Each structure stands twice: as C-alpha cells, then as structure tokens.
Amino acid sequence: MITAGLRMVLLLFAAAGFAGAGAALAVVRQRFLVEGEQDAGMVSVAIILLAFGALCAWMGVGPGAVLGYGGVVLWISYVVGARRLGLFHVATGAPRTTALEETRGGR
C-alpha cells in the first residue's frame, strides 16, 4: 500500500532524476557541437538518471507518469540547461515594428 506521502517522495525523486537527465543531455549536445565527439560518460549518466526517474514515476503513480510527468520535466530541464550553456537564445521583449507601421504612425 502506497500512501500519499510516499507518492509525493517518489515523484520528487522522479523529478530529480528526469531533471538531471535533461541537463546531462544538454551537456552531451553542447560537447558534441563544440568538440565534435560524443561523451560516453555523460550519455551513460543521462541513461541512468532517466531510468531512475522512470522507475520512481512508475512506482509512484503508474506508467502514464513516465511520459506525462517525466517527459515534461525532462524537456524543461533540457531547454533550461541548453539555454544556460549557450546553445540557443530566447528573444524577449516587444515585437519589432515594420517600416510600413512606422510610416502609418502605428505601433
């Protein structure tokens, strides 16, 4: 019998595993783009963390949590990690105006 507290702990551990796997995948991609070679050690770390997160999510909630919860945490962690490593840039701010809008006096 799994209590609500144990489910929360398992989901917390699953989040840590999936987040670590996403960050490891970002490092793998960054090293491949910069150095041109695969980092087998970091790939194995990502696989181990992914397996740990999937096992915790499966035991805590069920098989749907692996994709529904783990997929989202993994994706967010990868995007944040890749952005911090400088793999891409997210532009923020007001949209640029075109020359036509400027001549009409628009926004």
Short mmCIF file of N, CA and C in Angstrom, two decimals:
data_model
loop_
_atom_site.label_atom_id
_atom_site.label_comp_id
_atom_site.label_asym_id
_atom_site.label_seq_id
_atom_site.Cartn_x
_atom_site.Cartn_y
_atom_site.Cartn_z
N MET A 1 0.85 -1.19 0.00
CA MET A 1 0.00 0.00 0.00
C MET A 1 0.88 1.24 0.00
N ILE A 2 0.66 2.09 -0.97
CA ILE A 2 1.45 3.31 -1.09
C ILE A 2 0.61 4.48 -0.57
N THR A 3 1.16 5.18 0.39
CA THR A 3 0.46 6.33 0.96
C THR A 3 0.71 7.56 0.09
N ALA A 4 -0.03 8.61 0.37
CA ALA A 4 0.11 9.85 -0.38
C ALA A 4 1.50 10.47 -0.16
N GLY A 5 2.01 10.35 1.04
CA GLY A 5 3.34 10.89 1.33
C GLY A 5 4.43 10.17 0.54
N LEU A 6 4.31 8.85 0.44
CA LEU A 6 5.28 8.07 -0.32
C LEU A 6 5.20 8.39 -1.81
N ARG A 7 3.98 8.62 -2.30
CA ARG A 7 3.82 9.01 -3.71
C ARG A 7 4.51 10.36 -3.98
N MET A 8 4.36 11.29 -3.07
CA MET A 8 4.99 12.60 -3.25
C MET A 8 6.52 12.48 -3.23
N VAL A 9 7.06 11.67 -2.35
CA VAL A 9 8.50 11.47 -2.29
C VAL A 9 9.00 10.81 -3.57
N LEU A 10 8.27 9.81 -4.06
CA LEU A 10 8.66 9.16 -5.31
C LEU A 10 8.61 10.13 -6.49
N LEU A 11 7.59 10.98 -6.53
CA LEU A 11 7.51 11.97 -7.60
C LEU A 11 8.62 13.02 -7.48
N LEU A 12 9.00 13.36 -6.27
CA LEU A 12 10.11 14.29 -6.08
C LEU A 12 11.42 13.68 -6.56
N PHE A 13 11.65 12.41 -6.23
CA PHE A 13 12.85 11.72 -6.71
C PHE A 13 12.81 11.56 -8.23
N ALA A 14 11.62 11.29 -8.77
CA ALA A 14 11.48 11.17 -10.22
C ALA A 14 11.81 12.49 -10.90
N ALA A 15 11.34 13.58 -10.33
CA ALA A 15 11.64 14.90 -10.90
C ALA A 15 13.14 15.17 -10.88
N ALA A 16 13.81 14.79 -9.80
CA ALA A 16 15.26 14.98 -9.73
C ALA A 16 15.97 14.13 -10.79
N GLY A 17 15.52 12.91 -10.98
CA GLY A 17 16.13 12.05 -11.99
C GLY A 17 15.91 12.57 -13.40
N PHE A 18 14.68 12.96 -13.71
CA PHE A 18 14.39 13.47 -15.05
C PHE A 18 15.09 14.81 -15.30
N ALA A 19 15.15 15.66 -14.30
CA ALA A 19 15.84 16.95 -14.46
C ALA A 19 17.33 16.74 -14.68
N GLY A 20 17.92 15.82 -13.95
CA GLY A 20 19.33 15.52 -14.16
C GLY A 20 19.61 14.94 -15.53
N ALA A 21 18.69 14.09 -16.01
CA ALA A 21 18.85 13.51 -17.34
C ALA A 21 18.75 14.59 -18.42
N GLY A 22 17.83 15.52 -18.26
CA GLY A 22 17.70 16.61 -19.23
C GLY A 22 18.94 17.49 -19.27
N ALA A 23 19.47 17.80 -18.10
CA ALA A 23 20.69 18.61 -18.05
C ALA A 23 21.87 17.86 -18.64
N ALA A 24 21.95 16.56 -18.39
CA ALA A 24 23.04 15.76 -18.95
C ALA A 24 22.94 15.70 -20.47
N LEU A 25 21.73 15.59 -21.00
CA LEU A 25 21.56 15.59 -22.45
C LEU A 25 21.96 16.93 -23.07
N ALA A 26 21.70 18.02 -22.37
CA ALA A 26 22.13 19.33 -22.86
C ALA A 26 23.65 19.41 -22.88
N VAL A 27 24.31 18.87 -21.88
CA VAL A 27 25.77 18.87 -21.85
C VAL A 27 26.33 18.00 -22.98
N VAL A 28 25.69 16.85 -23.22
CA VAL A 28 26.12 15.97 -24.31
C VAL A 28 26.04 16.71 -25.64
N ARG A 29 24.94 17.40 -25.89
CA ARG A 29 24.78 18.12 -27.15
C ARG A 29 25.78 19.26 -27.27
N GLN A 30 26.01 19.98 -26.18
CA GLN A 30 26.96 21.09 -26.21
C GLN A 30 28.37 20.59 -26.48
N ARG A 31 28.76 19.51 -25.85
CA ARG A 31 30.11 18.97 -26.08
C ARG A 31 30.26 18.43 -27.50
N PHE A 32 29.18 17.87 -28.05
CA PHE A 32 29.25 17.37 -29.42
C PHE A 32 29.40 18.52 -30.41
N LEU A 33 28.68 19.62 -30.16
CA LEU A 33 28.76 20.76 -31.07
C LEU A 33 30.10 21.49 -30.96
N VAL A 34 30.66 21.56 -29.76
CA VAL A 34 31.90 22.30 -29.55
C VAL A 34 33.12 21.45 -29.90
N GLU A 35 33.17 20.22 -29.37
CA GLU A 35 34.35 19.38 -29.54
C GLU A 35 34.23 18.39 -30.68
N GLY A 36 33.02 18.12 -31.14
CA GLY A 36 32.81 17.21 -32.25
C GLY A 36 32.90 15.74 -31.91
N GLU A 37 32.82 15.40 -30.64
CA GLU A 37 32.88 13.99 -30.25
C GLU A 37 31.83 13.69 -29.18
N GLN A 38 31.41 12.45 -29.15
CA GLN A 38 30.42 12.03 -28.16
C GLN A 38 31.08 11.81 -26.81
N ASP A 39 30.38 12.17 -25.75
CA ASP A 39 30.86 11.95 -24.39
C ASP A 39 30.10 10.77 -23.83
N ALA A 40 30.70 9.58 -23.90
CA ALA A 40 30.03 8.35 -23.49
C ALA A 40 29.71 8.35 -22.00
N GLY A 41 30.55 8.97 -21.19
CA GLY A 41 30.30 9.03 -19.76
C GLY A 41 29.04 9.82 -19.42
N MET A 42 28.88 10.96 -20.08
CA MET A 42 27.70 11.79 -19.81
C MET A 42 26.44 11.14 -20.39
N VAL A 43 26.56 10.44 -21.50
CA VAL A 43 25.41 9.72 -22.06
C VAL A 43 24.96 8.63 -21.07
N SER A 44 25.92 7.93 -20.48
CA SER A 44 25.56 6.89 -19.51
C SER A 44 24.94 7.49 -18.26
N VAL A 45 25.40 8.66 -17.84
CA VAL A 45 24.79 9.35 -16.70
C VAL A 45 23.35 9.72 -17.03
N ALA A 46 23.10 10.21 -18.24
CA ALA A 46 21.74 10.56 -18.65
C ALA A 46 20.84 9.34 -18.67
N ILE A 47 21.35 8.21 -19.15
CA ILE A 47 20.54 6.98 -19.19
C ILE A 47 20.22 6.48 -17.79
N ILE A 48 21.20 6.52 -16.91
CA ILE A 48 20.98 6.07 -15.53
C ILE A 48 19.95 6.96 -14.83
N LEU A 49 20.08 8.28 -14.98
CA LEU A 49 19.13 9.19 -14.35
C LEU A 49 17.74 9.06 -14.95
N LEU A 50 17.67 8.83 -16.25
CA LEU A 50 16.38 8.62 -16.90
C LEU A 50 15.72 7.34 -16.40
N ALA A 51 16.49 6.28 -16.25
CA ALA A 51 15.94 5.02 -15.73
C ALA A 51 15.48 5.18 -14.29
N PHE A 52 16.27 5.89 -13.48
CA PHE A 52 15.87 6.12 -12.09
C PHE A 52 14.59 6.93 -12.01
N GLY A 53 14.50 8.00 -12.79
CA GLY A 53 13.29 8.82 -12.79
C GLY A 53 12.08 8.05 -13.28
N ALA A 54 12.27 7.24 -14.33
CA ALA A 54 11.16 6.44 -14.85
C ALA A 54 10.69 5.41 -13.83
N LEU A 55 11.61 4.78 -13.15
CA LEU A 55 11.24 3.78 -12.14
C LEU A 55 10.49 4.43 -10.98
N CYS A 56 10.96 5.57 -10.52
CA CYS A 56 10.27 6.25 -9.41
C CYS A 56 8.88 6.73 -9.84
N ALA A 57 8.76 7.27 -11.04
CA ALA A 57 7.46 7.74 -11.51
C ALA A 57 6.50 6.57 -11.71
N TRP A 58 6.99 5.47 -12.25
CA TRP A 58 6.16 4.29 -12.49
C TRP A 58 5.65 3.71 -11.16
N MET A 59 6.55 3.63 -10.18
CA MET A 59 6.14 3.07 -8.89
C MET A 59 5.24 4.02 -8.11
N GLY A 60 5.44 5.30 -8.28
CA GLY A 60 4.66 6.27 -7.52
C GLY A 60 3.26 6.47 -8.05
N VAL A 61 3.11 6.59 -9.37
CA VAL A 61 1.82 6.94 -9.94
C VAL A 61 1.35 5.90 -10.95
N GLY A 62 2.25 5.44 -11.80
CA GLY A 62 1.89 4.47 -12.82
C GLY A 62 2.64 4.74 -14.10
N PRO A 63 2.43 3.90 -15.11
CA PRO A 63 3.19 4.05 -16.35
C PRO A 63 2.91 5.35 -17.10
N GLY A 64 1.75 5.91 -16.94
CA GLY A 64 1.44 7.17 -17.62
C GLY A 64 2.27 8.34 -17.11
N ALA A 65 2.75 8.24 -15.90
CA ALA A 65 3.54 9.33 -15.32
C ALA A 65 4.91 9.43 -15.96
N VAL A 66 5.39 8.33 -16.54
CA VAL A 66 6.71 8.37 -17.16
C VAL A 66 6.72 9.35 -18.32
N LEU A 67 5.70 9.30 -19.15
CA LEU A 67 5.62 10.24 -20.27
C LEU A 67 4.98 11.57 -19.87
N GLY A 68 3.90 11.50 -19.12
CA GLY A 68 3.16 12.71 -18.78
C GLY A 68 3.89 13.63 -17.83
N TYR A 69 4.54 13.08 -16.85
CA TYR A 69 5.26 13.87 -15.85
C TYR A 69 6.74 13.95 -16.22
N GLY A 70 7.32 12.80 -16.50
CA GLY A 70 8.75 12.75 -16.79
C GLY A 70 9.13 13.44 -18.08
N GLY A 71 8.28 13.30 -19.09
CA GLY A 71 8.58 13.95 -20.36
C GLY A 71 8.63 15.46 -20.24
N VAL A 72 7.71 16.00 -19.48
CA VAL A 72 7.66 17.46 -19.29
C VAL A 72 8.86 17.94 -18.48
N VAL A 73 9.17 17.26 -17.39
CA VAL A 73 10.30 17.66 -16.56
C VAL A 73 11.61 17.53 -17.33
N LEU A 74 11.76 16.45 -18.09
CA LEU A 74 12.96 16.24 -18.90
C LEU A 74 13.11 17.33 -19.94
N TRP A 75 12.02 17.66 -20.63
CA TRP A 75 12.07 18.68 -21.67
C TRP A 75 12.42 20.05 -21.10
N ILE A 76 11.76 20.43 -20.01
CA ILE A 76 12.04 21.74 -19.39
C ILE A 76 13.49 21.81 -18.91
N SER A 77 13.97 20.74 -18.31
CA SER A 77 15.34 20.72 -17.83
C SER A 77 16.33 20.82 -18.99
N TYR A 78 16.05 20.13 -20.10
CA TYR A 78 16.93 20.22 -21.26
C TYR A 78 16.95 21.64 -21.82
N VAL A 79 15.78 22.25 -21.96
CA VAL A 79 15.71 23.60 -22.52
C VAL A 79 16.44 24.60 -21.64
N VAL A 80 16.22 24.53 -20.33
CA VAL A 80 16.90 25.45 -19.41
C VAL A 80 18.41 25.22 -19.43
N GLY A 81 18.83 23.95 -19.41
CA GLY A 81 20.25 23.65 -19.44
C GLY A 81 20.92 24.07 -20.74
N ALA A 82 20.26 23.78 -21.86
CA ALA A 82 20.83 24.16 -23.16
C ALA A 82 20.92 25.67 -23.31
N ARG A 83 19.93 26.37 -22.80
CA ARG A 83 19.96 27.84 -22.87
C ARG A 83 21.09 28.40 -22.03
N ARG A 84 21.30 27.83 -20.84
CA ARG A 84 22.38 28.31 -19.98
C ARG A 84 23.75 27.98 -20.55
N LEU A 85 23.84 26.90 -21.34
CA LEU A 85 25.11 26.55 -21.98
C LEU A 85 25.37 27.35 -23.24
N GLY A 86 24.39 28.13 -23.66
CA GLY A 86 24.56 28.99 -24.82
C GLY A 86 24.25 28.32 -26.15
N LEU A 87 23.49 27.23 -26.13
CA LEU A 87 23.16 26.55 -27.37
C LEU A 87 22.13 27.31 -28.19
N PHE A 88 21.29 28.08 -27.55
CA PHE A 88 20.33 28.92 -28.24
C PHE A 88 19.96 30.08 -27.34
N HIS A 89 19.26 31.05 -27.91
CA HIS A 89 18.86 32.25 -27.18
C HIS A 89 17.37 32.46 -27.38
N VAL A 90 16.67 32.74 -26.32
CA VAL A 90 15.25 33.04 -26.38
C VAL A 90 15.09 34.55 -26.36
N ALA A 91 14.56 35.10 -27.43
CA ALA A 91 14.39 36.55 -27.52
C ALA A 91 13.15 36.96 -26.74
N THR A 92 13.29 37.99 -25.94
CA THR A 92 12.17 38.51 -25.17
C THR A 92 12.03 39.99 -25.45
N GLY A 93 10.90 40.54 -25.13
CA GLY A 93 10.69 41.97 -25.32
C GLY A 93 9.57 42.22 -26.30
N ALA A 94 9.39 43.48 -26.61
CA ALA A 94 8.33 43.89 -27.52
C ALA A 94 8.69 43.49 -28.95
N PRO A 95 7.70 43.13 -29.74
CA PRO A 95 8.00 42.80 -31.14
C PRO A 95 8.46 44.03 -31.90
N ARG A 96 9.29 43.80 -32.89
CA ARG A 96 9.80 44.91 -33.70
C ARG A 96 8.72 45.41 -34.64
N THR A 97 8.78 46.70 -34.91
CA THR A 97 7.81 47.28 -35.84
C THR A 97 8.39 47.26 -37.25
N THR A 98 7.53 47.19 -38.22
CA THR A 98 7.98 47.23 -39.61
C THR A 98 8.00 48.67 -40.09
N ALA A 99 8.63 48.87 -41.23
CA ALA A 99 8.73 50.22 -41.80
C ALA A 99 7.34 50.75 -42.17
N LEU A 100 6.45 49.87 -42.63
CA LEU A 100 5.11 50.28 -43.01
C LEU A 100 4.35 50.78 -41.80
N GLU A 101 4.46 50.10 -40.66
CA GLU A 101 3.76 50.53 -39.46
C GLU A 101 4.31 51.86 -38.96
N GLU A 102 5.61 52.09 -39.13
CA GLU A 102 6.20 53.35 -38.68
C GLU A 102 5.72 54.53 -39.52
N THR A 103 5.54 54.31 -40.83
CA THR A 103 5.09 55.41 -41.67
C THR A 103 3.62 55.72 -41.46
N ARG A 104 2.85 54.73 -41.04
CA ARG A 104 1.42 54.96 -40.77
C ARG A 104 1.18 55.54 -39.38
N GLY A 105 2.20 55.57 -38.58
CA GLY A 105 2.04 56.08 -37.24
C GLY A 105 1.49 55.05 -36.28
N GLY A 106 1.57 53.82 -36.68
CA GLY A 106 1.07 52.74 -35.83
C GLY A 106 2.10 52.33 -34.80
N ARG A 107 1.83 51.25 -34.20
CA ARG A 107 2.69 50.73 -33.14
C ARG A 107 4.01 50.34 -33.63
#
